[in-house]
Structure formats: structure tokens, C-alpha cells
Amino acid sequence: MIRLLAVIVLLSSTLAQSADAGHYRKNPPKECKTIDPGDFTFPPITMLKPAATDSCKASPHAEVWVKCRIDSTGKAFQSKVVWCSIDDTTFETTALEYVNTTIFDSIWTGYHGREGWLYHMVLFRQQDDHKCAIHESTPSDTGYVPVEVLPEMIKQVQPAYPRDARHRNASGTVWVKALVSKFGTVEQVKIGHSSGDAYLDNAALLSGYRNKYKPAIQRKKPVAVWVMYRVDFKLTNR
């Protein structure tokens, strides 16, 4: 059975490890702590690399929560920042620009005829402590990267069971593709094979960014590769 976890735990664990007490804001507001996986856009999270600015050098990690309304074409409107982990408007502005120029998946059932707010998480993560905005080649998710040592998942965050899916007694298995960087963090996640339920798929994607790995090794050096794993959603009798 998938354990029901607070969404805030899924989305804030890694930032706390690198937070500087004098620059990072400690806790998101109460609104963020009660968000259900079904209340996110699809996809729910975007990973961006900070620009090579003084803000990046001082704070290479940031987390921005944006809430917005989505029209029938998947375009966001009335977007606003709910919370930013860094007291720096540069990250907030960049996150809003991204959300307002992105067309989200309009197939997502939550968009049709929905008048409420949806949320999107923008994570800024710099993988190198000495440089900002590294641009390295990204392997294709359909290609093969020969390695001597496969990546090993050392921490798997269990997704929250979406409220809507629970009420409908929906269950299923999601196969998730994740791009594991040479640092062992997750750079991208996407659905490899859908469960058939958009809410379950979204919950699996949300937790995917928080998993940790030992990176793959090629010629004695860590390299970025794609992996695929399954997430099972099962309900048991109460």
C-alpha cells in the first residue's frame, strides 16, 4: 500500500540540506502543506538551472511554488508566486515567466471545466559547486549508454496517494523514466508507461524528482543515464 505522505515532505527535503540559514526561508506557508497531487499541473514540476549571475553563485538551489489557472488549451493565466525558498525576486520572476509561456498538457482531466487553482513547482538546481549554468550533453531517453556500473537507487520517496484517485478506488502501476545525473540527482522525469489514470501518473512524477542514486560509471567516471522504475498504487480495505 502506498503510504499517504504530506506533499510538502516530498517537495522540500533536498533544499533543507543545502540551505544557508541567513539566506533561505525556512518553511512554506500553510497553503503549500495541504496541496494534493491532483491539484498540480501536468507535468507538475520543472527543473531549471540558475543563470550565471551573482544570485546563482550565492544561492545555487531554489524552489518556487506558483499557482495559476489553466484554460482549455493548457495555457496558464492569473499566475502568482505562492512561495519562494530564497529571498530573491530573480527566481520568482524566472519561474513566473516559465509558467506563463508554457503550454501544459490539456489532456489532463483537471483542466476541463475546472475553475479552481492548480499549482506548479519550479526547482532551480545547480549541480556543480564551482560553476553556474553548466550545459552538458543529455543522453536520449531512447538511446543506449554503455556503462560498467549501472545507477543504483539509494533513496526512493513514496508518492502521496491522490485524493481524487483514492475516492474513485483507482489503482495501477506507473513506469517512470528518470534522467540520473552524474551527481546522482534526478534531472528529468517522464512517464514511460501510464497507469491509465492521470492523477496517479502525476503523483509518481512528483516524487520522482526526490529520489537519490549512486550514478552510473563509464570508464571509471560518473555519467548521466536514463533509468526506468515502477511505482505501484494499491488500495487496501480500511
CSV table of C-alpha atoms in Angstrom, one decimal:
chain,number,residue,atom,x,y,z
A,1,MET,CA,0.0,0.0,0.0
A,2,ILE,CA,1.3,3.4,-0.9
A,3,ARG,CA,1.7,5.5,2.2
A,4,LEU,CA,0.0,8.8,2.3
A,5,LEU,CA,2.6,11.5,2.8
A,6,ALA,CA,2.4,15.2,3.0
A,7,VAL,CA,3.3,16.8,-0.3
A,8,ILE,CA,5.5,19.3,1.4
A,9,VAL,CA,7.8,16.5,2.6
A,10,LEU,CA,8.1,15.2,-0.9
A,11,LEU,CA,9.0,18.6,-2.4
A,12,SER,CA,11.2,20.2,0.3
A,13,SER,CA,13.6,17.6,1.6
A,14,THR,CA,16.7,18.3,-0.6
A,15,LEU,CA,16.7,22.0,-0.2
A,16,ALA,CA,16.9,21.8,3.6
A,17,GLN,CA,20.3,20.0,3.2
A,18,SER,CA,21.9,22.8,1.4
A,19,ALA,CA,20.1,25.8,2.9
A,20,ASP,CA,22.0,28.7,4.3
A,21,ALA,CA,20.2,29.9,7.4
A,22,GLY,CA,20.8,33.6,6.6
A,23,HIS,CA,19.5,33.4,3.0
A,24,TYR,CA,16.9,30.6,2.8
A,25,ARG,CA,13.4,30.9,4.0
A,26,LYS,CA,12.6,28.1,6.4
A,27,ASN,CA,9.1,26.9,5.7
A,28,PRO,CA,6.5,27.2,3.0
A,29,PRO,CA,3.1,28.7,4.1
A,30,LYS,CA,0.3,26.5,5.3
A,31,GLU,CA,-1.3,26.6,1.8
A,32,CYS,CA,1.6,24.6,0.4
A,33,LYS,CA,1.4,21.9,3.1
A,34,THR,CA,-2.1,20.9,2.2
A,35,ILE,CA,-1.8,20.6,-1.6
A,36,ASP,CA,-2.9,17.3,-3.0
A,37,PRO,CA,-1.0,15.7,-6.0
A,38,GLY,CA,-4.2,16.1,-8.0
A,39,ASP,CA,-4.0,19.9,-7.6
A,40,PHE,CA,-0.8,20.2,-9.7
A,41,THR,CA,-0.5,20.9,-13.3
A,42,PHE,CA,0.7,18.2,-15.7
A,43,PRO,CA,3.6,17.9,-15.7
A,44,PRO,CA,3.8,19.1,-12.1
A,45,ILE,CA,7.4,20.1,-11.7
A,46,THR,CA,10.0,21.8,-13.9
A,47,MET,CA,13.8,21.7,-13.3
A,48,LEU,CA,15.7,24.7,-14.4
A,49,LYS,CA,19.4,25.6,-14.0
A,50,PRO,CA,20.1,29.0,-12.5
A,51,ALA,CA,21.5,31.7,-14.7
A,52,ALA,CA,25.2,32.5,-14.3
A,53,THR,CA,24.5,35.5,-12.1
A,54,ASP,CA,25.5,36.6,-8.6
A,55,SER,CA,22.3,35.2,-7.3
A,56,CYS,CA,23.2,31.8,-8.7
A,57,LYS,CA,26.7,32.0,-7.1
A,58,ALA,CA,25.2,32.9,-3.7
A,59,SER,CA,22.2,30.6,-3.9
A,60,PRO,CA,22.5,27.8,-6.5
A,61,HIS,CA,19.4,26.0,-5.2
A,62,ALA,CA,15.9,27.4,-5.1
A,63,GLU,CA,12.3,26.2,-5.0
A,64,VAL,CA,9.4,28.3,-6.2
A,65,TRP,CA,5.7,27.4,-5.9
A,66,VAL,CA,3.4,29.0,-8.5
A,67,LYS,CA,-0.3,28.8,-8.6
A,68,CYS,CA,-2.4,29.5,-11.7
A,69,ARG,CA,-5.5,28.8,-13.6
A,70,ILE,CA,-5.3,26.7,-16.8
A,71,ASP,CA,-7.5,27.3,-19.8
A,72,SER,CA,-8.8,24.6,-22.2
A,73,THR,CA,-5.7,24.9,-24.4
A,74,GLY,CA,-3.3,24.3,-21.5
A,75,LYS,CA,-2.2,27.9,-21.2
A,76,ALA,CA,-1.7,29.4,-17.7
A,77,PHE,CA,-3.3,32.7,-16.6
A,78,GLN,CA,-3.6,34.6,-13.4
A,79,SER,CA,-0.3,33.1,-12.3
A,80,LYS,CA,1.2,34.2,-9.0
A,81,VAL,CA,4.0,33.1,-6.7
A,82,VAL,CA,2.9,31.4,-3.5
A,83,TRP,CA,6.3,30.9,-2.0
A,84,CYS,CA,10.0,31.1,-2.9
A,85,SER,CA,12.6,29.4,-0.8
A,86,ILE,CA,15.1,32.2,-1.4
A,87,ASP,CA,14.6,35.9,-0.6
A,88,ASP,CA,15.4,36.9,-4.2
A,89,THR,CA,12.9,38.1,-6.8
A,90,THR,CA,15.1,36.9,-9.6
A,91,PHE,CA,14.0,33.3,-9.1
A,92,GLU,CA,10.3,34.3,-8.7
A,93,THR,CA,10.4,36.3,-11.9
A,94,THR,CA,12.0,33.5,-13.9
A,95,ALA,CA,9.5,30.9,-12.5
A,96,LEU,CA,6.6,33.1,-13.5
A,97,GLU,CA,8.0,33.7,-17.0
A,98,TYR,CA,8.3,30.0,-17.4
A,99,VAL,CA,4.8,29.1,-16.3
A,100,ASN,CA,3.2,31.9,-18.3
A,101,THR,CA,5.0,30.8,-21.5
A,102,THR,CA,4.4,27.0,-21.1
A,103,ILE,CA,1.6,25.1,-22.6
A,104,PHE,CA,0.7,22.4,-20.1
A,105,ASP,CA,-0.9,19.1,-21.1
A,106,SER,CA,-4.5,19.9,-21.9
A,107,ILE,CA,-5.4,16.2,-21.9
A,108,TRP,CA,-5.0,16.4,-18.1
A,109,THR,CA,-8.6,15.9,-16.9
A,110,GLY,CA,-8.3,18.5,-14.2
A,111,TYR,CA,-8.2,21.3,-16.8
A,112,HIS,CA,-11.6,20.7,-18.3
A,113,GLY,CA,-14.2,22.9,-16.8
A,114,ARG,CA,-12.1,23.5,-13.7
A,115,GLU,CA,-12.4,26.9,-12.1
A,116,GLY,CA,-10.0,26.3,-9.1
A,117,TRP,CA,-6.3,26.9,-8.8
A,118,LEU,CA,-3.6,24.5,-9.9
A,119,TYR,CA,0.0,24.5,-8.7
A,120,HIS,CA,3.3,24.1,-10.4
A,121,MET,CA,6.7,23.7,-8.8
A,122,VAL,CA,9.8,25.2,-10.4
A,123,LEU,CA,13.1,23.9,-9.0
A,124,PHE,CA,16.4,25.6,-9.6
A,125,ARG,CA,19.2,23.2,-9.0
A,126,GLN,CA,22.9,23.8,-9.8
A,127,GLN,CA,24.8,20.6,-9.8
A,128,ASP,CA,28.3,22.0,-9.6
A,129,ASP,CA,29.5,23.9,-6.6
A,130,HIS,CA,32.0,25.9,-8.6
A,131,LYS,CA,30.2,26.8,-11.8
A,132,CYS,CA,26.8,28.1,-12.7
A,133,ALA,CA,24.6,27.1,-15.6
A,134,ILE,CA,26.6,24.0,-16.8
A,135,HIS,CA,25.4,22.8,-20.2
A,136,GLU,CA,26.4,19.2,-20.7
A,137,SER,CA,25.1,16.8,-23.3
A,138,THR,CA,21.9,15.0,-22.3
A,139,PRO,CA,21.5,11.4,-23.3
A,140,SER,CA,18.4,10.4,-25.3
A,141,ASP,CA,15.8,8.6,-23.3
A,142,THR,CA,15.5,6.1,-26.1
A,143,GLY,CA,19.3,5.6,-26.7
A,144,TYR,CA,21.7,3.2,-25.0
A,145,VAL,CA,24.6,4.4,-22.9
A,146,PRO,CA,27.2,1.7,-22.3
A,147,VAL,CA,28.3,1.7,-18.7
A,148,GLU,CA,30.4,-0.6,-16.5
A,149,VAL,CA,28.3,0.2,-13.4
A,150,LEU,CA,24.5,0.8,-13.5
A,151,PRO,CA,23.0,3.5,-11.4
A,152,GLU,CA,21.6,2.4,-8.0
A,153,MET,CA,18.6,4.0,-6.3
A,154,ILE,CA,19.7,4.7,-2.7
A,155,LYS,CA,16.6,6.7,-1.7
A,156,GLN,CA,13.1,6.3,-3.1
A,157,VAL,CA,10.4,8.8,-2.0
A,158,GLN,CA,7.0,7.1,-1.8
A,159,PRO,CA,4.3,9.3,-3.6
A,160,ALA,CA,1.2,10.5,-1.9
A,161,TYR,CA,-1.9,8.8,-2.9
A,162,PRO,CA,-4.0,11.4,-4.8
A,163,ARG,CA,-7.3,12.2,-3.0
A,164,ASP,CA,-9.3,12.0,-6.2
A,165,ALA,CA,-7.9,8.6,-7.1
A,166,ARG,CA,-8.5,7.3,-3.6
A,167,HIS,CA,-12.1,8.4,-3.7
A,168,ARG,CA,-12.6,6.6,-7.1
A,169,ASN,CA,-10.8,3.5,-5.8
A,170,ALA,CA,-8.3,3.9,-8.6
A,171,SER,CA,-5.2,1.8,-8.6
A,172,GLY,CA,-2.4,0.9,-11.0
A,173,THR,CA,1.2,0.9,-11.9
A,174,VAL,CA,3.2,3.8,-13.3
A,175,TRP,CA,6.5,3.2,-15.1
A,176,VAL,CA,8.7,6.3,-14.7
A,177,LYS,CA,11.7,7.3,-16.7
A,178,ALA,CA,14.3,9.3,-14.9
A,179,LEU,CA,17.4,11.0,-16.1
A,180,VAL,CA,20.0,10.5,-13.3
A,181,SER,CA,22.9,13.0,-13.5
A,182,LYS,CA,26.5,12.2,-12.8
A,183,PHE,CA,25.9,13.5,-9.4
A,184,GLY,CA,23.1,11.0,-8.6
A,185,THR,CA,20.3,13.5,-8.6
A,186,VAL,CA,17.3,13.4,-10.9
A,187,GLU,CA,17.3,15.9,-13.7
A,188,GLN,CA,14.2,14.9,-15.6
A,189,VAL,CA,11.3,12.6,-15.1
A,190,LYS,CA,8.6,11.5,-17.6
A,191,ILE,CA,6.1,8.7,-17.9
A,192,GLY,CA,7.4,5.6,-19.5
A,193,HIS,CA,4.1,3.8,-19.3
A,194,SER,CA,1.0,5.3,-17.9
A,195,SER,CA,-1.2,3.7,-15.2
A,196,GLY,CA,-4.2,4.9,-17.2
A,197,ASP,CA,-5.0,7.4,-14.5
A,198,ALA,CA,-3.6,11.0,-14.8
A,199,TYR,CA,-3.7,11.6,-11.1
A,200,LEU,CA,-1.6,8.5,-10.3
A,201,ASP,CA,0.8,9.5,-13.1
A,202,ASN,CA,1.2,13.0,-11.7
A,203,ALA,CA,1.9,11.7,-8.2
A,204,ALA,CA,4.6,9.4,-9.5
A,205,LEU,CA,6.2,12.3,-11.3
A,206,LEU,CA,6.1,14.5,-8.2
A,207,SER,CA,8.0,12.0,-6.1
A,208,GLY,CA,10.5,11.1,-8.9
A,209,TYR,CA,12.5,14.3,-8.5
A,210,ARG,CA,13.3,13.5,-4.9
A,211,ASN,CA,14.8,10.1,-5.4
A,212,LYS,CA,18.6,9.7,-5.0
A,213,TYR,CA,21.0,7.4,-6.8
A,214,LYS,CA,24.6,6.3,-7.0
A,215,PRO,CA,25.5,7.4,-10.5
A,216,ALA,CA,26.3,5.1,-13.4
A,217,ILE,CA,30.0,4.6,-14.1
A,218,GLN,CA,31.6,4.7,-17.5
A,219,ARG,CA,35.4,4.4,-17.9
A,220,LYS,CA,35.8,5.0,-14.2
A,221,LYS,CA,33.9,8.3,-14.3
A,222,PRO,CA,30.2,9.0,-13.3
A,223,VAL,CA,27.9,9.7,-16.3
A,224,ALA,CA,24.3,10.7,-16.8
A,225,VAL,CA,21.9,8.0,-17.9
A,226,TRP,CA,18.2,7.3,-18.1
A,227,VAL,CA,16.6,4.6,-15.8
A,228,MET,CA,13.1,3.2,-15.6
A,229,TYR,CA,11.4,2.0,-12.5
A,230,ARG,CA,7.8,1.2,-11.4
A,231,VAL,CA,5.5,2.8,-8.9
A,232,ASP,CA,2.6,0.8,-7.6
A,233,PHE,CA,-0.6,2.4,-6.3
A,234,LYS,CA,-2.7,-0.1,-4.4
A,235,LEU,CA,-5.6,0.4,-2.0
A,236,THR,CA,-6.3,-1.9,0.8
A,237,ASN,CA,-9.6,-2.3,2.8
A,238,ARG,CA,-9.8,0.2,5.6
